[in-house]
CSV table of C-alpha atoms and ligand atoms in Angstrom, one decimal:
chain,number,residue,atom,x,y,z
A,3,MET,CA,0.0,0.0,0.0
A,4,ARG,CA,1.5,3.3,-1.1
A,5,ILE,CA,0.2,6.3,0.8
A,6,LEU,CA,0.8,9.9,-0.2
A,7,VAL,CA,0.6,12.4,2.7
A,8,THR,CA,0.3,16.1,2.4
A,9,ASN,CA,-1.2,19.1,4.2
A,10,ASP,CA,-1.8,22.8,3.8
A,11,ASP,CA,0.0,24.0,6.9
A,12,GLY,CA,3.4,23.4,5.3
A,13,ILE,CA,5.8,20.5,5.4
A,14,TYR,CA,7.2,21.4,8.8
A,15,SER,CA,3.8,21.5,10.6
A,16,PRO,CA,3.8,18.9,13.4
A,17,GLY,CA,0.4,17.6,12.3
A,18,LEU,CA,1.9,16.4,9.0
A,19,GLU,CA,4.5,14.2,10.7
A,20,ALA,CA,1.9,12.9,13.1
A,21,LEU,CA,-0.3,11.8,10.2
A,22,ALA,CA,2.6,10.3,8.3
A,23,THR,CA,3.6,8.3,11.4
A,24,VAL,CA,0.1,6.8,11.5
A,25,ALA,CA,0.0,6.2,7.8
A,26,ALA,CA,3.3,4.3,8.0
A,27,ARG,CA,1.5,1.6,10.0
A,28,PHE,CA,-0.5,0.8,6.8
A,29,GLY,CA,2.2,0.9,4.1
A,30,GLU,CA,4.9,2.9,2.3
A,31,VAL,CA,4.6,6.6,2.9
A,32,ARG,CA,5.8,9.5,0.8
A,33,VAL,CA,5.3,13.0,1.9
A,34,VAL,CA,4.8,15.8,-0.6
A,35,ALA,CA,3.7,19.1,1.0
A,36,PRO,CA,3.9,22.8,0.5
A,37,ASP,CA,7.2,24.5,1.5
A,38,VAL,CA,5.2,27.2,3.3
A,39,GLU,CA,1.8,27.4,4.9
A,40,GLN,CA,-1.0,27.3,2.3
A,41,SER,CA,-4.0,27.4,4.6
A,42,ALA,CA,-7.2,28.8,3.1
A,43,VAL,CA,-5.9,28.6,-0.5
A,44,GLY,CA,-8.7,26.2,-1.3
A,45,HIS,CA,-8.4,24.1,-4.5
A,46,ALA,CA,-6.1,26.6,-6.2
A,47,ILE,CA,-3.6,25.1,-8.7
A,48,THR,CA,-0.5,26.9,-10.0
A,49,ILE,CA,-0.5,27.6,-13.7
A,50,GLN,CA,1.4,30.8,-14.1
A,51,ARG,CA,4.8,29.6,-13.0
A,52,PRO,CA,6.7,26.3,-12.8
A,53,LEU,CA,6.7,24.1,-9.7
A,54,LYS,CA,9.8,22.7,-8.1
A,55,TYR,CA,10.5,19.8,-5.7
A,56,HIS,CA,13.2,19.7,-3.0
A,57,ARG,CA,14.0,16.7,-1.0
A,58,THR,CA,13.7,17.5,2.7
A,59,ARG,CA,14.2,15.9,6.1
A,60,LEU,CA,11.1,14.8,7.9
A,61,GLY,CA,11.9,12.1,10.4
A,62,ASP,CA,12.5,8.8,8.5
A,63,PHE,CA,10.1,9.7,5.8
A,64,GLU,CA,10.8,10.3,2.1
A,65,ALA,CA,9.7,13.8,1.9
A,66,TYR,CA,9.5,16.6,-0.6
A,67,ARG,CA,8.7,20.3,-0.2
A,68,VAL,CA,7.0,22.0,-3.1
A,69,ASN,CA,6.6,25.7,-4.0
A,70,GLY,CA,2.9,25.2,-4.7
A,71,THR,CA,-0.5,24.6,-3.3
A,72,PRO,CA,-1.8,21.5,-1.5
A,73,ALA,CA,-3.6,20.5,-4.7
A,74,ASP,CA,-0.3,20.9,-6.7
A,75,CYS,CA,1.4,18.7,-4.2
A,76,VAL,CA,-1.1,15.9,-4.7
A,77,ALA,CA,-1.0,16.2,-8.5
A,78,LEU,CA,2.8,16.2,-8.5
A,79,GLY,CA,3.1,13.5,-5.9
A,80,LEU,CA,0.8,11.2,-7.8
A,81,HIS,CA,2.6,12.0,-11.1
A,82,HIS,CA,6.1,11.2,-9.8
A,83,TRP,CA,5.0,8.1,-7.8
A,84,ASP,CA,2.9,6.9,-10.7
A,85,GLY,CA,-0.2,7.0,-8.5
A,86,ALA,CA,-0.9,5.9,-5.0
A,87,ASP,CA,-3.4,3.7,-3.1
A,88,LEU,CA,-4.4,6.4,-0.7
A,89,VAL,CA,-3.9,10.1,-0.1
A,90,LEU,CA,-4.1,11.6,3.4
A,91,SER,CA,-4.1,15.3,4.1
A,92,GLY,CA,-3.5,16.9,7.5
A,93,ILE,CA,-3.5,16.8,10.4
A,94,ASN,CA,-4.6,20.4,10.0
A,95,LEU,CA,-4.1,22.9,12.8
A,96,GLY,CA,-7.7,23.8,13.3
A,97,SER,CA,-11.0,22.2,12.4
A,98,ASN,CA,-12.6,22.2,9.0
A,99,VAL,CA,-16.3,22.5,9.5
A,100,GLY,CA,-19.1,24.5,7.9
A,101,HIS,CA,-17.9,27.1,5.4
A,102,ASP,CA,-14.3,26.2,6.2
A,103,VAL,CA,-14.5,23.4,3.8
A,104,TRP,CA,-14.8,25.8,0.8
A,105,HIS,CA,-11.6,27.5,1.8
A,106,SER,CA,-9.6,24.6,3.1
A,107,GLY,CA,-6.4,23.6,1.4
A,108,THR,CA,-6.4,20.5,3.6
A,109,VAL,CA,-9.7,19.3,2.2
A,110,ALA,CA,-8.8,20.4,-1.3
A,111,ALA,CA,-5.7,18.2,-1.3
A,112,ALA,CA,-7.9,15.2,-0.6
A,113,LYS,CA,-10.3,16.4,-3.2
A,114,GLN,CA,-7.5,16.6,-5.8
A,115,ALA,CA,-6.7,12.9,-5.1
A,116,THR,CA,-10.3,11.9,-6.0
A,117,PHE,CA,-9.8,13.7,-9.3
A,118,HIS,CA,-7.1,11.2,-10.0
A,119,GLY,CA,-9.3,8.3,-8.9
A,120,VAL,CA,-7.4,7.8,-5.6
A,121,ARG,CA,-9.2,7.3,-2.3
A,122,ALA,CA,-8.5,10.2,0.1
A,123,ALA,CA,-9.2,11.6,3.6
A,124,ALA,CA,-8.6,14.9,5.2
A,125,PHE,CA,-7.9,15.2,8.9
A,126,SER,CA,-8.2,18.3,11.1
A,127,LEU,CA,-7.7,18.9,14.8
A,128,ALA,CA,-9.8,21.4,16.7
A,129,LEU,CA,-7.7,23.9,18.6
A,130,ASN,CA,-8.6,25.1,22.1
A,131,GLY,CA,-5.8,27.5,22.8
A,132,ASP,CA,-3.4,24.9,24.1
A,133,ASP,CA,-0.6,23.3,22.2
A,134,PRO,CA,-2.1,20.6,20.0
A,135,ASP,CA,-1.6,17.1,21.2
A,136,PHE,CA,-1.4,15.0,18.1
A,137,ALA,CA,-0.3,11.9,20.1
A,138,ALA,CA,-3.8,12.0,21.8
A,139,VAL,CA,-5.6,11.6,18.5
A,140,GLN,CA,-3.3,9.2,16.6
A,141,SER,CA,-5.2,6.1,17.6
A,142,TYR,CA,-8.4,7.6,16.2
A,143,VAL,CA,-6.7,8.5,13.0
A,144,GLU,CA,-5.5,4.9,12.8
A,145,THR,CA,-9.0,3.6,13.4
A,146,VAL,CA,-10.5,5.9,10.7
A,147,ILE,CA,-7.9,4.8,8.1
A,148,ARG,CA,-8.4,1.2,8.9
A,149,LEU,CA,-12.1,1.5,8.5
A,150,LEU,CA,-11.9,3.4,5.3
A,151,LEU,CA,-9.5,0.9,3.8
A,152,GLU,CA,-12.2,-1.8,4.2
A,153,PHE,CA,-14.0,-0.1,1.3
A,154,GLN,CA,-12.8,-0.6,-2.3
A,155,ARG,CA,-14.7,2.2,-3.9
A,156,SER,CA,-13.4,5.7,-4.1
A,157,PHE,CA,-14.1,8.0,-1.2
A,158,LEU,CA,-13.5,11.5,0.0
A,159,VAL,CA,-13.8,11.9,3.7
A,160,ASN,CA,-13.4,15.0,5.9
A,161,VAL,CA,-12.4,14.0,9.4
A,162,ASN,CA,-12.6,16.5,12.3
A,163,LEU,CA,-10.9,15.5,15.5
A,164,PRO,CA,-11.6,17.2,18.9
A,165,GLN,CA,-8.7,17.5,21.3
A,166,HIS,CA,-9.9,14.6,23.3
A,167,PRO,CA,-12.0,12.3,21.1
A,168,ILE,CA,-14.5,9.9,22.8
A,169,GLY,CA,-15.6,8.0,19.7
A,170,LEU,CA,-16.3,8.2,16.0
A,171,CYS,CA,-19.5,9.0,14.1
A,172,TRP,CA,-20.6,10.0,10.7
A,173,THR,CA,-22.3,13.3,10.3
A,174,ARG,CA,-23.3,15.6,7.5
A,175,GLN,CA,-21.5,18.7,6.4
A,176,SER,CA,-22.7,21.5,8.6
A,177,VAL,CA,-23.4,25.0,7.2
A,178,ARG,CA,-21.7,27.2,9.7
A,179,GLU,CA,-21.8,30.9,8.9
A,180,TYR,CA,-19.0,33.3,9.4
A,181,ASN,CA,-18.9,37.1,9.5
A,182,GLY,CA,-16.1,37.6,7.0
A,183,TRP,CA,-15.0,41.2,7.1
A,184,VAL,CA,-12.0,43.3,6.1
A,185,VAL,CA,-9.9,45.1,8.8
A,186,GLU,CA,-8.1,48.1,7.6
A,187,GLY,CA,-4.7,49.1,9.1
A,188,ALA,CA,-1.4,50.7,8.3
A,189,ASP,CA,2.1,49.3,8.0
A,190,PRO,CA,5.1,51.1,9.8
A,191,MET,CA,5.5,53.3,6.8
A,192,GLY,CA,2.0,54.5,7.0
A,193,ARG,CA,0.8,52.6,3.9
A,194,ARG,CA,-2.7,51.2,4.1
A,195,HIS,CA,-3.2,47.4,4.3
A,196,TYR,CA,-6.1,45.1,4.8
A,197,TRP,CA,-6.6,41.9,6.6
A,198,PHE,CA,-9.4,39.5,5.8
A,199,ALA,CA,-10.8,38.2,9.1
A,200,ALA,CA,-13.7,36.0,10.0
A,201,LYS,CA,-15.3,34.7,13.1
A,202,PRO,CA,-18.1,32.1,13.3
A,203,LEU,CA,-21.5,33.5,13.9
A,204,THR,CA,-22.9,30.3,15.2
A,205,ASP,CA,-21.6,27.5,17.4
A,206,PRO,CA,-20.7,24.2,15.8
A,207,GLU,CA,-23.7,22.0,15.3
A,208,ASP,CA,-24.1,19.2,17.7
A,209,THR,CA,-22.6,15.9,16.5
A,210,ALA,CA,-24.9,13.9,14.4
A,211,HIS,CA,-27.8,16.2,14.8
A,212,GLY,CA,-27.7,16.3,18.6
A,213,HIS,CA,-27.2,12.7,19.2
A,214,LYS,CA,-23.9,11.8,20.6
A,215,LEU,CA,-23.0,8.5,19.0
A,216,ARG,CA,-20.8,5.8,20.4
A,217,PHE,CA,-18.2,4.5,18.1
A,218,CYS,CA,-20.1,2.1,15.9
A,219,PRO,CA,-18.4,0.4,13.0
A,220,SER,CA,-21.7,-0.8,11.5
A,221,THR,CA,-23.0,2.8,11.4
A,222,PHE,CA,-19.7,3.8,9.9
A,223,SER,CA,-20.1,1.1,7.2
A,224,ASP,CA,-23.7,1.8,6.6
A,225,LYS,CA,-23.3,5.5,6.0
A,226,ILE,CA,-20.5,5.0,3.5
A,227,GLY,CA,-23.0,3.4,1.2
A,228,ILE,CA,-21.6,0.0,1.0
B,114,MN,MN1,-4.2,24.7,7.5
């Protein structure tokens, strides 16, 4: 099993190595990820300039940093590896729920894999102000991957992990609204600049429409449509 791992936080984000570490329990791992953070670039691809690879050190993994977007990394990685059996994206620093999904480079990387006919999953970790503890969620990531690999058909799954998971359940994509607005400021030279900012207007929806589900493999299987 060949597993391509990427993210949108950049190749040196700790979530990427955490995901690659779990992925390595299932097969051969290759990491191809952006050289700098590409959060919120969505499904952008680079067509106005060439892309370049550089081999880089990331633990014991074969890893390459790319001067492109997450979707570029997946396209390039699959091209040079002559495909893969699975693409994993993340673990993103911050959840990807509601409208986040439209902007997310993490989810877009997984989506790009499906364009190539490769099964894919995106993983994101909710932040609560403390340093993220990826070790605490790695067993859940492993469980999700193992369950997904039971299915032969193509899939694109967006996985959101709380800091302290208590189980797994399927849910629909929420529609969380944000109050995106532009904040005007000035740089030290007095030149105007603008920051795009957004805060959620609503709390996250309750899991599975208000029902907290225990981990339930049969439910997991049923909802994937097999
Ligand atoms: Mn990100």
